[in-house]
């Protein structure tokens, strides 16, 4: 039996009962002969609560201190989990990200892992321990400061450790039974997917399906680590995310034409109104945004409604970066030469994902028809080879996702999808 990495999300360890339940599950894996490394998130909504607290003290907390604060959440759960396991008569040791050898760059709040040196974890395992690692955190290579990996970053910690320790599998335990064809909190008829390719999962994750973080899937694809997403509240088999289809009985699971529908309400739209229609303008706008280290998503350029000879350029970005982007653009108003800025945080994005799109004509037309039948107006469109996304009003998202899900025949005809815990925050 080999080494397994198990990651438990915040909803799985939301309270003392949850921690004890998870501890039992971990001990089972150990009893089955595995070496077990556990990555754990902060309890319940602890991270959100710490963020709220920081904002009460300072509207723009310093990155270094903010990271130091947030990593406290995972320290609490890792220590409690190790205690609960010891209480069941098994040896366990907890480690911070830094102690576990998670080395990152020095970009606070969204650091990237650049190396993993899990010497202490190996030693702990060799001595018969279950190793518990705090997710979502590392230490910067140059300054040795504590960093965090961005929201949901424990998924990435788990896959990175699985790769460094040459694990058989990385199991991601969460509050639903796997990856579904849509968020089961929104679409009750969402269907559990048995197997999904890294490529389709990557698109779903980057389009807002937060069941897995896209950086984690990227990492898993690069090191070819199979991920098993499953519930910590049930014993059911979940979803396998891997390069090759799994076999069920003696048949390979087929690649679906459409894997699923993702939605995202965490973005905002900025419109730069009245931009002179000449070369270099878009470059000036997006240089300003990139210099502020902001990632943008969709872009659209229109003939200006305000006056002729001018255009409007709209783009979407994480709401959390909205203030910073507006400040940067305002500072450079003369350099760019636009008339005004509009900020809209009442938008939602709906994406249809599936590799089958490449070879099946009509998917785009069916997608737009489903939206129009539901009376949903489209504001922005973007596509990749295996994804098509639109921006709509935030209020329309639930209806749009449900309509598209049905139109592509994704509705399950068995029981409703179960959501075991979590607040969906
Ligand atoms: P954890 O605390 O375990 O990391 P998350 O809240 O980050 O859990 O992720 C699990 C949640 O992801 C689910 O409760 C569900 O609401 C949401 N989700 C969004 N899209 C999907 C999807 N396609 N399949 C399953 N869950 C999804
Ligand atoms: N606790 C962190 C968050 O809520 C990291 C994680 O849960 O993966 O984003
Ligand atoms: Mg998560």
PDB file of N, CA and C in Angstrom, residues 12 33 49 60 72 114 121 128 136 195 201 258 280 313 389 391 405:
ATOM      1  N   UNK A  12     -15.718  20.403   6.076  1.00  0.00           N
ATOM      2  CA  UNK A  12     -15.559  19.060   6.655  1.00  0.00           C
ATOM      3  C   UNK A  12     -15.035  19.113   8.091  1.00  0.00           C
ATOM      4  N   UNK A  33      -3.420   0.320   5.804  1.00  0.00           N
ATOM      5  CA  UNK A  33      -2.034   0.093   5.398  1.00  0.00           C
ATOM      6  C   UNK A  33      -1.389   1.244   4.645  1.00  0.00           C
ATOM      7  N   UNK A  49     -14.028  35.136   8.250  1.00  0.00           N
ATOM      8  CA  UNK A  49     -14.166  35.927   9.482  1.00  0.00           C
ATOM      9  C   UNK A  49     -12.875  36.697   9.779  1.00  0.00           C
ATOM     10  N   UNK A  60      -7.058  48.592   3.925  1.00  0.00           N
ATOM     11  CA  UNK A  60      -6.080  47.994   2.998  1.00  0.00           C
ATOM     12  C   UNK A  60      -4.954  47.356   3.807  1.00  0.00           C
ATOM     13  N   UNK A  72      -3.350  31.659  10.472  1.00  0.00           N
ATOM     14  CA  UNK A  72      -3.729  31.210  11.814  1.00  0.00           C
ATOM     15  C   UNK A  72      -4.905  30.231  11.746  1.00  0.00           C
ATOM     16  N   UNK A 114       6.895  27.343  -5.513  1.00  0.00           N
ATOM     17  CA  UNK A 114       7.999  27.144  -6.461  1.00  0.00           C
ATOM     18  C   UNK A 114       8.819  25.899  -6.127  1.00  0.00           C
ATOM     19  N   UNK A 121       8.159  15.849   6.708  1.00  0.00           N
ATOM     20  CA  UNK A 121       6.953  15.011   6.538  1.00  0.00           C
ATOM     21  C   UNK A 121       7.383  13.552   6.349  1.00  0.00           C
ATOM     22  N   UNK A 128       6.130   6.472  11.685  1.00  0.00           N
ATOM     23  CA  UNK A 128       4.811   5.880  11.944  1.00  0.00           C
ATOM     24  C   UNK A 128       3.702   6.876  12.196  1.00  0.00           C
ATOM     25  N   UNK A 136      -2.883  25.964   2.266  1.00  0.00           N
ATOM     26  CA  UNK A 136      -3.091  27.366   1.878  1.00  0.00           C
ATOM     27  C   UNK A 136      -1.923  28.286   2.220  1.00  0.00           C
ATOM     28  N   UNK A 195     -15.877  10.580 -14.181  1.00  0.00           N
ATOM     29  CA  UNK A 195     -14.494  10.917 -14.567  1.00  0.00           C
ATOM     30  C   UNK A 195     -14.501  12.166 -15.410  1.00  0.00           C
ATOM     31  N   UNK A 201     -11.667  19.912 -16.495  1.00  0.00           N
ATOM     32  CA  UNK A 201     -11.722  20.353 -15.088  1.00  0.00           C
ATOM     33  C   UNK A 201     -11.047  21.714 -14.921  1.00  0.00           C
ATOM     34  N   UNK A 258     -20.311  17.498 -23.385  1.00  0.00           N
ATOM     35  CA  UNK A 258     -20.334  18.672 -22.517  1.00  0.00           C
ATOM     36  C   UNK A 258     -20.097  18.195 -21.093  1.00  0.00           C
ATOM     37  N   UNK A 280      -2.620  51.822 -29.786  1.00  0.00           N
ATOM     38  CA  UNK A 280      -1.918  52.089 -28.531  1.00  0.00           C
ATOM     39  C   UNK A 280      -2.830  52.322 -27.343  1.00  0.00           C
ATOM     40  N   UNK A 313     -14.176  50.546 -23.933  1.00  0.00           N
ATOM     41  CA  UNK A 313     -13.561  49.236 -23.714  1.00  0.00           C
ATOM     42  C   UNK A 313     -14.008  48.722 -22.341  1.00  0.00           C
ATOM     43  N   UNK A 389     -18.296  31.369 -22.722  1.00  0.00           N
ATOM     44  CA  UNK A 389     -18.744  32.097 -21.535  1.00  0.00           C
ATOM     45  C   UNK A 389     -19.486  33.354 -21.923  1.00  0.00           C
ATOM     46  N   UNK A 391     -21.378  36.998 -20.031  1.00  0.00           N
ATOM     47  CA  UNK A 391     -21.657  37.798 -18.840  1.00  0.00           C
ATOM     48  C   UNK A 391     -23.104  38.262 -18.922  1.00  0.00           C
ATOM     49  N   UNK A 405     -28.269  24.060 -18.361  1.00  0.00           N
ATOM     50  CA  UNK A 405     -28.072  22.692 -17.876  1.00  0.00           C
ATOM     51  C   UNK A 405     -29.128  21.756 -18.475  1.00  0.00           C
TER      52      UNK A 405
END
